[in-house]
Amino acid sequence: MNRHFDHDVLIIGSGAAGLTLALSLAKSAKVAVLSKSAVNTGSTWFAQGGIAAVLDDEDSIEAHVADTLVAGSGLCHEDAVRFTVERSKSAIKWLIHQGVDFTREQNSDDYHLTQEGGHSHRRIIHSADATGKAVHSTLIEQVQHHPSIEIFEHHVALNLITQADAGSRKLRCTGAYALNRADDHVHVFQAKTVVLATGGASKVYLYTSNPDSASGDGIAMAWRAGCRVANMEFNQFHPTCLYHPKAKSFLMTEALRGEGAYLRLPDGTRFMPKFDERAELAPRDIVARAIDHEIKRLGCDCVYLDISHKSPEFITEHFPTVKARCLEFGIDITRDPIPVVPAAHYTCGGIVVDNNGQTDLENLYAIGETSFTGLHGANRMASNSLLECIVYAQSAAEHIASRLANVPAPQVSPNWDESRVTNSDEDVVISHNWDELRRFMWDYVGIVRTHKRLERATHRIKLLQKEIAEYYSNYKVSGDLIELRNLATVAELIIRSAMERKESRGLHYSLDHPDMSAIARDTILVPTNFAAQDIIVSA
Ligand SMILES: Cc1cc2nc3c(=O)[nH]c(=O)nc-3n(C[C@H](O)[C@H](O)[C@H](O)COP(=O)(O)OP(=O)(O)OC[C@H]3O[C@@H](n4cnc5c(N)ncnc54)[C@H](O)[C@@H]3O)c2cc1C
């Protein structure tokens, strides 16, 4: 049976961004949180390194701002960077207040801070090498016991609902339709304010470090509802992810290369020295590009990361988790080279928002990896992303709470219309299109781009979208179909953005335009043909 749920605020996504917002709002609002799987799904749980914040007396806001601007290759919005960094200390204090157990210095109450690539100071607060899990489990514990927060697990939001007053063309967001995977029905979630906290879109690529949830649902839903999307061409790739048919998304930490591991071709030859004088210690994007080049040149599946020349004792002491995980797949890293490929890791672009997380559509906000705040520019600096989740969730919470009393209650929305669809007997179409999309995105719109490859991708995405649209209008929705439709939209947005950028900057590298332009511009896409079928005109 289709049901209607009413809340003050509907948050779609239960990662660091969504849960921080829920907790920050719960005093003033009745909140619903949707998660498309269990509450702990999302990239947050897997974050390893930590959260960047100005916490050390030797460090300064100016230094953190300057480092972020350098990493972003001239495309960061300085006001957004400053806004985020200035709030970093209070964001961490808030997490500590929630109960997050960050690692301390030995025999001291001071928190231990590490330094990562691009940061000029020690400013990464962490919880051993599993910061995301520590943050996420603490927030989950808090929301689960909060009387004003209702969590709906295994509910996949599929479309936003928009309404306009009679005689007005001005739309506002009033809820979302969501498929409950348990009863297979699409329910109506109505709210005065809706927040997208759905994470990134790295699953659009064949290889990714992200969990399955990262299918860009929020970006696709916002686009369909009429919101602008920016800088989708900037996809960060991690150079080394374990390549094994059964190993999903396992990162080979960069510390392996830091401790002397070599990158080798299938015949055992080292190749990094011919790409950069720093060899394996070159920055992430250079190593990822070199691996991509060699894989495409040789037509091989992967390259190898080899630390077997170090003693077994050293390897066991420094890399216990990597060693144990590889052993599960029959790879003994004290003797064997590890098969690796680069993997899509972070989506720098997203839904255009202001410093309060407000999108172009009234009463719709976006926070966390799904949003485009201007913080990351053309390349995200390590550990700035969790910070962005907390800071913007808190500013959005303040803004939403201050307006809520004046937002009109939504009109009753109609049930999801399933009268013209049937059960699919051709699910192979979904799995086939899914594989095809992720593979051509990898081959043609990956780490190194050319005009010709992007044209090929444009051609393929048009065909796929036509087929998916036909399928969507004839068959009942399923979780896989919803994700496939969204991945196709996100793929189109990435391809279009990459076509528009006629230069190489940060994470976007084009063989046809290898130089960086003198003027830095965002790629902003404006939707022209949005979801008329979900618009309800209230009397
Ligand atoms: C392996 C790894 C290591 C990382 N390490 C770091 C690090 O050390 N420091 C750092 O700052 N960043 C790190 N990052 C990046 C960082 O973890 C993410 O950017 C951040 O966690 C994103 O949080 P989020 O709340 O925006 O989204 P997520 O945590 O991804 O959560 C998204 C949520 O949205 C839900 N959702 C999605 N679509 C729908 C839908 N249609 N309906 C309902 N629910 C939906 C999902 O179920 C999930 O609950 C890392 C990322 C990865 C993958």
Coordinates of C-alpha atoms and ligand atoms in Angstrom, one line a residue:
M1 CA 0.0 0.0 0.0
N2 CA 1.2 3.5 -0.8
R3 CA 1.6 5.6 2.3
H4 CA 2.0 9.3 3.1
F5 CA 4.5 10.6 5.7
D6 CA 4.6 14.2 6.9
H7 CA 7.6 15.8 8.6
D8 CA 9.0 19.3 9.0
V9 CA 12.3 18.4 7.3
L10 CA 13.1 15.5 5.0
I11 CA 16.8 14.6 4.8
I12 CA 17.7 12.2 2.0
G13 CA 21.0 10.5 3.1
S14 CA 22.4 9.3 6.3
G15 CA 26.1 10.0 6.0
A16 CA 28.1 12.6 7.9
A17 CA 26.3 15.4 6.2
G18 CA 22.7 14.1 6.7
L19 CA 23.1 13.0 10.3
T20 CA 24.9 16.2 11.4
L21 CA 22.0 18.1 9.9
A22 CA 19.4 15.9 11.6
L23 CA 21.0 16.3 15.0
S24 CA 21.5 20.0 14.6
L25 CA 17.8 20.5 13.7
A26 CA 16.2 18.0 16.0
K27 CA 15.5 20.6 18.7
S28 CA 13.4 22.7 16.4
A29 CA 11.9 20.3 13.9
K30 CA 10.4 16.9 13.3
V31 CA 12.9 15.2 11.0
A32 CA 12.9 12.2 8.7
V33 CA 16.1 10.7 7.4
L34 CA 16.0 8.3 4.4
S35 CA 18.8 5.9 3.6
K36 CA 18.7 3.7 0.6
S37 CA 20.3 0.8 2.5
A38 CA 21.2 0.4 6.1
V39 CA 21.8 3.7 8.0
N40 CA 25.6 3.2 7.9
T41 CA 25.9 3.0 4.1
G42 CA 27.8 5.8 2.3
S43 CA 31.3 6.9 1.9
T44 CA 31.5 8.4 5.4
W45 CA 31.9 5.0 7.0
F46 CA 35.0 4.2 4.8
A47 CA 36.9 7.5 5.3
Q48 CA 40.3 6.6 6.7
G49 CA 42.7 9.6 7.0
G50 CA 40.7 12.2 9.0
I51 CA 39.3 15.7 9.0
A52 CA 41.3 18.9 8.3
A53 CA 40.9 21.7 10.8
V54 CA 43.0 24.5 12.2
L55 CA 43.6 23.2 15.7
D56 CA 47.3 23.7 16.3
D57 CA 48.7 27.0 17.6
E58 CA 51.4 26.9 15.0
D59 CA 48.8 26.6 12.2
S60 CA 46.5 29.4 11.0
I61 CA 43.3 30.0 9.1
E62 CA 45.3 31.8 6.4
A63 CA 47.6 28.8 5.9
H64 CA 44.7 26.3 5.6
V65 CA 42.9 28.7 3.1
A66 CA 46.1 29.2 1.1
D67 CA 46.8 25.4 0.9
T68 CA 43.2 24.7 -0.3
L69 CA 43.4 27.5 -2.9
V70 CA 46.7 26.0 -4.3
A71 CA 45.2 22.4 -4.4
G72 CA 42.1 23.8 -6.3
S73 CA 44.2 25.1 -9.2
G74 CA 42.7 28.6 -9.2
L75 CA 39.1 27.4 -9.2
C76 CA 38.1 27.5 -5.5
H77 CA 35.7 30.2 -4.4
E78 CA 37.8 31.9 -1.8
D79 CA 34.7 33.0 0.2
A80 CA 33.6 29.4 0.5
V81 CA 37.1 28.2 1.5
R82 CA 37.3 30.9 4.2
F83 CA 33.7 30.2 5.4
T84 CA 34.6 26.5 5.8
V85 CA 38.0 26.9 7.3
E86 CA 36.9 29.6 9.8
R87 CA 34.3 27.1 11.1
S88 CA 36.6 24.1 11.2
K89 CA 37.5 24.3 14.9
S90 CA 33.9 24.6 16.1
A91 CA 32.9 21.7 13.8
I92 CA 35.5 19.5 15.4
K93 CA 34.4 20.6 18.9
W94 CA 30.9 19.7 18.0
L95 CA 31.9 16.2 16.9
I96 CA 33.9 15.7 20.2
H97 CA 30.8 16.9 22.1
Q98 CA 28.8 14.2 20.3
G99 CA 31.3 11.6 21.6
V100 CA 33.7 11.0 18.7
D101 CA 36.9 9.5 20.1
F102 CA 39.7 11.1 18.2
T103 CA 43.2 9.7 18.7
R104 CA 45.4 11.6 21.3
E105 CA 49.1 12.1 21.6
Q106 CA 50.9 9.4 23.6
N107 CA 50.6 10.1 27.4
S108 CA 48.8 13.4 26.7
D109 CA 45.3 14.8 26.5
D110 CA 46.2 16.7 23.3
Y111 CA 44.7 15.4 20.1
H112 CA 47.2 13.8 17.6
L113 CA 47.3 15.7 14.3
T114 CA 48.7 14.2 11.1
Q115 CA 49.8 15.9 7.9
E116 CA 48.7 14.9 4.4
G117 CA 49.5 15.9 0.9
G118 CA 49.0 19.5 0.1
H119 CA 48.7 20.6 3.8
S120 CA 51.5 22.8 5.0
H121 CA 50.8 22.0 8.7
R122 CA 49.8 19.1 10.8
R123 CA 46.0 19.6 10.9
I124 CA 44.3 16.3 10.3
I125 CA 42.5 15.1 13.4
H126 CA 41.7 11.4 13.1
S127 CA 40.6 8.3 14.9
A128 CA 43.4 5.8 14.2
D129 CA 43.0 4.9 10.5
A130 CA 39.2 4.6 10.6
T131 CA 38.0 8.1 11.2
G132 CA 34.9 7.8 9.1
K133 CA 33.7 4.8 11.1
A134 CA 34.3 6.6 14.4
V135 CA 32.4 9.7 13.3
H136 CA 29.6 7.8 11.6
S137 CA 29.0 5.3 14.4
T138 CA 28.9 8.1 17.0
L139 CA 26.3 10.1 14.9
I140 CA 24.2 7.0 14.3
E141 CA 24.2 6.3 18.0
Q142 CA 22.9 9.8 18.7
V143 CA 20.2 9.9 16.0
Q144 CA 18.9 6.5 16.9
H145 CA 18.0 7.7 20.4
H146 CA 16.6 11.1 19.4
P147 CA 12.8 11.4 19.8
S148 CA 12.4 14.0 17.0
I149 CA 14.3 12.0 14.4
E150 CA 12.7 9.1 12.4
I151 CA 15.0 6.9 10.3
F152 CA 13.7 5.1 7.2
E153 CA 16.3 2.6 6.1
H154 CA 16.2 0.8 2.7
H155 CA 14.1 3.7 1.3
V156 CA 15.4 4.9 -2.1
A157 CA 14.3 8.4 -3.0
L158 CA 13.5 8.5 -6.7
N159 CA 12.1 11.9 -7.5
L160 CA 11.6 15.2 -5.8
I161 CA 8.1 16.7 -5.5
T162 CA 7.6 20.3 -6.5
Q163 CA 4.5 22.5 -6.1
A164 CA 3.5 26.0 -7.2
D165 CA 0.7 28.2 -6.1
A166 CA -2.1 28.7 -8.6
G167 CA -1.3 31.4 -11.0
S168 CA 2.4 31.3 -10.1
R169 CA 5.3 29.6 -11.9
K170 CA 7.5 29.7 -8.9
L171 CA 8.1 26.2 -7.7
R172 CA 9.0 25.0 -4.3
C173 CA 10.1 21.6 -3.1
T174 CA 7.6 19.8 -0.9
G175 CA 8.9 16.3 -0.6
A176 CA 10.0 13.2 -2.4
Y177 CA 8.8 9.8 -3.7
A178 CA 10.7 6.9 -2.2
L179 CA 10.7 3.2 -2.9
N180 CA 10.7 1.1 0.2
R181 CA 12.8 -1.9 -0.7
A182 CA 11.1 -4.1 1.9
D183 CA 7.5 -3.8 0.7
D184 CA 8.3 -2.7 -2.9
H185 CA 5.9 0.3 -2.8
V186 CA 6.6 3.9 -3.6
H187 CA 5.6 6.1 -0.7
V188 CA 5.1 9.9 -0.5
F189 CA 7.3 11.8 2.0
Q190 CA 6.1 15.4 2.4
A191 CA 8.0 18.1 4.2
K192 CA 8.3 21.9 4.4
T193 CA 12.0 21.6 3.6
V194 CA 13.9 18.9 1.8
V195 CA 17.7 18.3 2.0
L196 CA 19.7 16.2 -0.4
A197 CA 22.7 14.6 1.5
T198 CA 23.1 11.7 -0.9
G199 CA 26.9 11.7 -1.4
G200 CA 28.9 11.5 -4.6
A201 CA 28.7 9.9 -8.0
S202 CA 31.9 7.9 -8.3
K203 CA 30.0 4.7 -9.1
V204 CA 29.5 6.1 -12.6
Y205 CA 33.0 4.7 -13.3
L206 CA 34.0 1.0 -13.6
Y207 CA 36.5 1.2 -10.8
T208 CA 35.7 3.2 -7.7
S209 CA 36.8 3.3 -4.0
N210 CA 33.2 4.3 -3.1
P211 CA 30.5 2.1 -1.8
D212 CA 27.5 1.1 -3.9
S213 CA 25.4 4.1 -2.7
A214 CA 27.5 6.6 -4.7
S215 CA 25.3 6.7 -7.8
G216 CA 24.7 10.5 -7.9
D217 CA 21.0 10.2 -7.0
G218 CA 20.9 13.7 -5.4
I219 CA 22.6 15.4 -8.3
A220 CA 20.2 13.7 -10.8
M221 CA 17.1 14.4 -8.8
A222 CA 18.0 18.1 -8.3
W223 CA 18.8 18.4 -12.0
R224 CA 15.5 17.0 -13.0
A225 CA 13.8 19.4 -10.6
G226 CA 15.5 22.4 -12.2
C227 CA 18.7 23.1 -10.2
R228 CA 22.0 24.1 -11.7
V229 CA 24.9 21.7 -11.5
A230 CA 28.6 22.8 -11.6
N231 CA 32.1 21.5 -12.3
M232 CA 31.1 17.8 -12.9
E233 CA 34.2 17.2 -15.0
F234 CA 36.4 17.2 -11.8
N235 CA 36.5 13.6 -10.7
Q236 CA 39.2 12.7 -8.3
F237 CA 40.9 9.3 -8.9
H238 CA 42.8 7.4 -6.3
P239 CA 45.8 5.8 -8.0
T240 CA 45.8 2.4 -6.3
C241 CA 42.7 0.3 -5.6
L242 CA 43.0 -3.5 -5.3
Y243 CA 42.1 -5.2 -8.6
H244 CA 40.3 -8.4 -8.0
P245 CA 37.0 -9.7 -9.2
K246 CA 35.7 -10.3 -5.7
A247 CA 37.3 -7.2 -3.9
K248 CA 35.0 -4.3 -3.9
S249 CA 36.4 -0.9 -3.4
F250 CA 39.5 -1.6 -1.3
L251 CA 42.1 1.2 -1.3
M252 CA 45.8 0.5 -1.2
T253 CA 47.0 3.2 1.1
E254 CA 49.4 5.7 -0.3
A255 CA 51.6 5.0 2.7
L256 CA 52.7 1.8 0.8
R257 CA 54.4 4.0 -1.8
G258 CA 55.6 6.3 0.9
E259 CA 57.4 3.3 2.5
G260 CA 59.1 2.3 -0.7
A261 CA 56.6 0.1 -2.7
Y262 CA 57.3 0.1 -6.5
L263 CA 54.7 0.2 -9.3
R264 CA 55.4 -2.4 -12.0
L265 CA 54.0 -3.4 -15.3
P266 CA 52.8 -7.0 -15.8
D267 CA 56.3 -8.0 -17.0
G268 CA 57.9 -6.6 -13.7
T269 CA 59.4 -3.4 -15.2
R270 CA 59.1 -0.3 -13.0
F271 CA 57.5 2.6 -15.0
M272 CA 57.0 5.6 -12.7
P273 CA 60.6 7.0 -13.1
K274 CA 59.9 7.7 -16.8
F275 CA 56.9 9.8 -15.9
D276 CA 58.2 11.9 -13.0
E277 CA 61.5 12.4 -11.2
R278 CA 59.7 11.7 -7.9
A279 CA 58.7 8.3 -9.4
E280 CA 56.2 6.5 -7.1
L281 CA 56.2 9.5 -4.8
A282 CA 54.8 11.9 -7.4
P283 CA 51.3 13.4 -6.4
R284 CA 48.2 11.4 -6.7
D285 CA 46.9 12.7 -10.1
I286 CA 50.3 12.2 -11.8
V287 CA 50.6 8.6 -10.6
A288 CA 46.9 7.9 -11.6
R289 CA 47.6 9.3 -15.1
A290 CA 50.7 7.3 -15.5
I291 CA 49.0 4.0 -14.5
D292 CA 46.1 4.9 -16.8
H293 CA 48.5 5.6 -19.7
E294 CA 50.3 2.2 -19.2
I295 CA 47.1 0.2 -18.9
K296 CA 45.6 1.8 -22.1
R297 CA 49.0 1.5 -24.0
L298 CA 49.4 -2.2 -23.2
G299 CA 45.7 -3.1 -23.1
C300 CA 46.2 -4.9 -19.8
D301 CA 43.8 -5.1 -16.9
C302 CA 46.0 -3.7 -14.1
V303 CA 49.5 -2.9 -12.9
Y304 CA 51.2 -4.1 -9.8
L305 CA 52.2 -2.5 -6.5
D306 CA 55.2 -4.3 -5.1
I307 CA 56.5 -4.0 -1.5
S308 CA 57.9 -7.6 -1.3
H309 CA 61.5 -6.3 -1.2
K310 CA 60.9 -5.1 2.4
S311 CA 61.2 -7.6 5.2
P312 CA 58.0 -9.5 6.2
E313 CA 58.4 -8.1 9.7
F314 CA 58.4 -4.5 8.4
I315 CA 55.3 -5.2 6.2
T316 CA 53.4 -6.9 8.9
E317 CA 54.1 -4.2 11.4
H318 CA 53.3 -1.3 9.1
F319 CA 50.4 -2.7 7.0
P320 CA 48.5 -5.2 9.0
T321 CA 45.1 -4.3 7.5
V322 CA 46.3 -4.4 3.9
K323 CA 48.2 -7.6 4.4
A324 CA 45.1 -9.3 6.0
R325 CA 42.7 -8.1 3.3
C326 CA 45.0 -9.2 0.5
L327 CA 45.5 -12.6 2.1
E328 CA 41.7 -13.0 1.9
F329 CA 42.1 -13.0 -1.9
G330 CA 45.2 -15.3 -1.9
I331 CA 47.7 -12.4 -2.3
D332 CA 50.6 -12.5 0.2
I333 CA 52.1 -9.0 0.0
T334 CA 55.3 -10.1 1.7
R335 CA 56.0 -12.2 -1.5
D336 CA 53.5 -11.2 -4.2
P337 CA 53.0 -7.9 -6.1
I338 CA 49.5 -6.5 -5.6
P339 CA 47.3 -6.0 -8.7
V340 CA 46.0 -2.4 -8.7
V341 CA 44.0 0.0 -10.8
P342 CA 43.2 3.7 -10.3
A343 CA 39.6 4.2 -9.0
A344 CA 37.1 7.1 -9.0
H345 CA 37.3 8.5 -5.5
Y346 CA 35.6 11.8 -5.1
T347 CA 33.1 14.0 -7.0
C348 CA 34.2 17.6 -6.7
G349 CA 31.3 19.1 -8.6
G350 CA 27.6 18.9 -7.7
I351 CA 24.4 20.8 -7.1
V352 CA 25.1 24.6 -6.9
V353 CA 24.4 25.9 -3.4
D354 CA 25.2 29.0 -1.3
N355 CA 26.8 29.1 2.1
N356 CA 23.6 27.9 3.7
G357 CA 23.3 24.9 1.4
Q358 CA 20.4 26.5 -0.4
T359 CA 19.9 25.3 -4.0
D360 CA 18.1 27.1 -6.9
L361 CA 14.7 25.5 -5.9
E362 CA 12.9 27.1 -2.9
N363 CA 12.9 24.9 0.2
L364 CA 15.5 22.5 -1.3
Y365 CA 19.0 22.3 0.2
A366 CA 22.0 20.2 -0.7
I367 CA 25.0 19.4 1.6
G368 CA 28.0 17.1 1.6
E369 CA 29.6 15.5 -1.4
T370 CA 26.4 15.9 -3.5
S371 CA 26.7 19.7 -3.4
F372 CA 28.9 22.2 -5.1
T373 CA 30.0 24.9 -2.6
G374 CA 33.1 26.1 -4.4
L375 CA 35.4 24.8 -1.7
H376 CA 37.3 22.2 -3.8
G377 CA 37.9 24.0 -7.0
A378 CA 39.5 21.8 -9.6
N379 CA 41.0 19.4 -7.1
R380 CA 39.9 18.4 -3.6
M381 CA 42.6 18.7 -0.9
A382 CA 42.7 15.6 1.3
S383 CA 40.5 15.6 4.4
N384 CA 38.6 18.8 3.5
S385 CA 35.5 16.8 2.4
L386 CA 34.3 15.6 5.8
L387 CA 34.9 19.1 7.1
E388 CA 32.6 20.4 4.4
C389 CA 29.9 17.9 5.4
I390 CA 29.9 19.1 9.0
V391 CA 30.3 22.9 8.3
Y392 CA 27.5 23.1 5.7
A393 CA 25.2 20.8 7.6
Q394 CA 25.4 23.2 10.5
S395 CA 24.9 26.3 8.5
A396 CA 22.0 24.7 6.6
A397 CA 20.5 23.7 10.0
E398 CA 20.6 27.3 11.2
H399 CA 19.1 28.6 8.1
I400 CA 16.3 26.0 7.9
A401 CA 15.4 26.5 11.6
S402 CA 15.2 30.2 11.2
R403 CA 12.7 30.0 8.3
L404 CA 10.7 26.9 9.2
A405 CA 7.8 28.8 10.9
N406 CA 7.2 30.8 7.8
V407 CA 7.2 27.9 5.3
P408 CA 3.7 26.9 4.3
A409 CA 2.7 23.3 4.8
P410 CA 2.7 21.3 1.5
Q411 CA -0.5 20.5 -0.3
V412 CA -1.3 16.8 -0.3
S413 CA 0.7 15.1 -3.1
P414 CA -0.8 12.4 -5.3
N415 CA 0.3 8.8 -5.0
W416 CA 3.1 7.5 -7.3
D417 CA 1.3 6.6 -10.5
E418 CA 1.9 2.9 -11.4
S419 CA -1.2 2.4 -13.4
R420 CA 0.6 2.3 -16.8
V421 CA 3.6 0.1 -15.8
T422 CA 4.1 -3.7 -15.5
N423 CA 6.7 -5.9 -13.8
S424 CA 9.8 -6.2 -15.9
D425 CA 10.7 -9.6 -17.4
E426 CA 13.9 -8.2 -18.9
D427 CA 16.1 -7.2 -16.0
V428 CA 19.1 -8.1 -18.1
V429 CA 18.6 -4.7 -19.8
I430 CA 19.4 -3.0 -16.6
S431 CA 22.5 -5.0 -15.8
H432 CA 23.8 -4.8 -19.3
N433 CA 23.3 -1.0 -19.5
W434 CA 24.8 -0.6 -16.1
D435 CA 28.0 -2.4 -17.1
E436 CA 28.2 -0.7 -20.5
L437 CA 27.8 2.8 -19.0
R438 CA 30.5 2.3 -16.3
R439 CA 32.9 0.9 -18.8
F440 CA 32.7 3.6 -21.4
M441 CA 32.8 6.3 -18.8
W442 CA 36.1 4.6 -17.6
D443 CA 37.5 4.3 -21.1
Y444 CA 36.4 7.6 -22.6
V445 CA 35.7 10.0 -19.8
G446 CA 38.3 8.8 -17.2
I447 CA 41.6 10.2 -16.1
V448 CA 42.9 11.3 -19.5
R449 CA 40.4 12.7 -22.0
T450 CA 40.4 13.7 -25.6
H451 CA 37.8 15.3 -27.8
K452 CA 37.3 12.2 -29.8
R453 CA 36.8 10.0 -26.7
L454 CA 34.3 12.5 -25.3
E455 CA 32.4 12.5 -28.6
R456 CA 32.2 8.7 -28.5
A457 CA 30.9 8.9 -25.0
T458 CA 28.3 11.5 -26.0
H459 CA 27.0 9.2 -28.7
R460 CA 26.8 6.2 -26.4
I461 CA 25.1 8.1 -23.5
K462 CA 22.4 9.4 -25.9
L463 CA 21.5 5.8 -27.0
L464 CA 21.6 4.5 -23.4
Q465 CA 19.4 7.3 -22.1
K466 CA 16.8 6.6 -24.8
E467 CA 16.7 3.0 -23.9
I468 CA 16.6 3.7 -20.1
A469 CA 13.8 6.2 -20.5
E470 CA 11.7 3.7 -22.5
Y471 CA 12.3 1.1 -19.9
Y472 CA 11.5 3.5 -17.1
S473 CA 8.1 4.5 -18.6
N474 CA 7.1 0.9 -19.2
Y475 CA 8.2 -1.0 -16.1
K476 CA 7.8 -0.8 -12.3
V477 CA 10.7 1.0 -10.7
S478 CA 13.4 -1.0 -8.8
G479 CA 16.4 0.1 -6.8
D480 CA 18.7 -0.8 -9.7
L481 CA 16.6 1.0 -12.3
I482 CA 16.5 4.1 -10.2
E483 CA 20.3 4.1 -9.8
L484 CA 20.9 3.3 -13.5
R485 CA 18.7 6.2 -14.6
N486 CA 20.5 8.6 -12.2
L487 CA 24.0 7.3 -13.3
A488 CA 23.0 8.0 -16.9
T489 CA 22.0 11.5 -16.0
V490 CA 25.3 12.1 -14.0
A491 CA 27.3 10.6 -16.9
E492 CA 25.7 13.0 -19.3
L493 CA 26.5 15.9 -17.0
I494 CA 30.1 14.8 -16.7
I495 CA 30.6 14.4 -20.4
R496 CA 28.9 17.7 -21.2
S497 CA 31.1 19.5 -18.6
A498 CA 34.3 17.8 -19.8
M499 CA 33.4 18.9 -23.4
E500 CA 33.0 22.5 -22.3
R501 CA 36.3 22.7 -20.6
K502 CA 38.9 23.5 -23.3
E503 CA 42.0 23.4 -21.1
S504 CA 43.7 21.1 -18.6
R505 CA 43.2 22.1 -15.0
G506 CA 43.4 20.2 -11.7
L507 CA 41.7 16.8 -12.2
H508 CA 40.5 17.5 -15.7
Y509 CA 43.3 16.5 -18.2
S510 CA 42.8 16.7 -21.9
L511 CA 45.4 15.6 -24.5
D512 CA 43.8 18.1 -27.0
H513 CA 44.1 21.0 -24.6
P514 CA 47.1 20.3 -22.4
D515 CA 47.6 23.9 -21.1
M516 CA 45.8 25.7 -18.4
S517 CA 43.9 28.9 -19.5
A518 CA 44.8 32.2 -18.0
I519 CA 41.2 32.7 -16.8
A520 CA 39.6 30.2 -14.4
R521 CA 35.9 29.6 -14.9
D522 CA 33.4 27.2 -13.4
T523 CA 31.4 24.9 -15.7
I524 CA 27.8 25.6 -14.8
L525 CA 25.1 23.6 -16.5
V526 CA 21.5 25.0 -16.4
P527 CA 18.6 22.6 -16.9
T528 CA 16.0 23.6 -19.5
N529 CA 13.6 20.7 -19.6
F530 CA 12.7 19.7 -16.1
A531 CA 10.3 17.3 -14.5
A532 CA 6.8 18.7 -15.4
Q533 CA 5.3 15.4 -14.3
D534 CA 6.1 15.9 -10.6
I535 CA 4.7 19.5 -10.4
I536 CA 1.5 19.9 -8.5
V537 CA -0.3 23.3 -8.6
S538 CA -1.9 24.0 -5.3
A539 CA -5.3 25.8 -5.3
Ligands
LIG1 C1 37.5 5.0 0.9 C2 37.3 6.5 1.2 C3 38.2 7.2 2.1 C4 37.9 8.5 2.3 N1 38.7 9.2 3.2 C5 38.4 10.5 3.6 C6 39.2 11.2 4.6 O1 40.1 10.6 5.2 N2 38.8 12.5 4.9 C7 37.8 13.1 4.2 O2 37.6 14.3 4.6 N3 37.1 12.5 3.3 C8 37.4 11.2 2.9 N4 36.7 10.6 2.0 C9 35.5 11.3 1.4 C10 34.4 11.4 2.4 O3 34.3 10.2 3.1 C11 33.0 11.7 1.7 O4 33.2 12.8 0.9 C12 32.0 12.0 2.8 O5 31.9 11.0 3.7 C13 30.6 12.2 2.1 O6 29.6 12.3 3.1 P1 28.1 12.5 2.7 O7 27.3 12.6 4.0 O8 28.0 13.6 1.8 O9 27.7 11.2 1.9 P2 27.8 9.6 2.2 O10 28.5 9.4 3.5 O11 28.3 9.0 1.0 O12 26.3 9.3 2.5 C14 25.3 9.3 1.5 C15 24.0 8.8 2.0 O13 23.0 9.0 1.1 C16 22.2 7.9 1.0 N5 21.5 7.9 -0.3 C17 22.1 8.1 -1.5 N6 21.1 8.1 -2.5 C18 20.0 7.9 -1.9 C19 18.6 7.8 -2.3 N7 18.3 7.9 -3.6 N8 17.6 7.7 -1.4 C20 17.9 7.6 -0.1 N9 19.2 7.6 0.4 C21 20.2 7.8 -0.5 C22 23.1 6.7 1.2 O14 22.4 5.6 1.6 C23 24.0 7.3 2.3 O15 23.3 7.2 3.6 C24 36.9 9.2 1.7 C25 36.0 8.5 0.8 C26 36.2 7.2 0.6 C27 35.3 6.4 -0.3

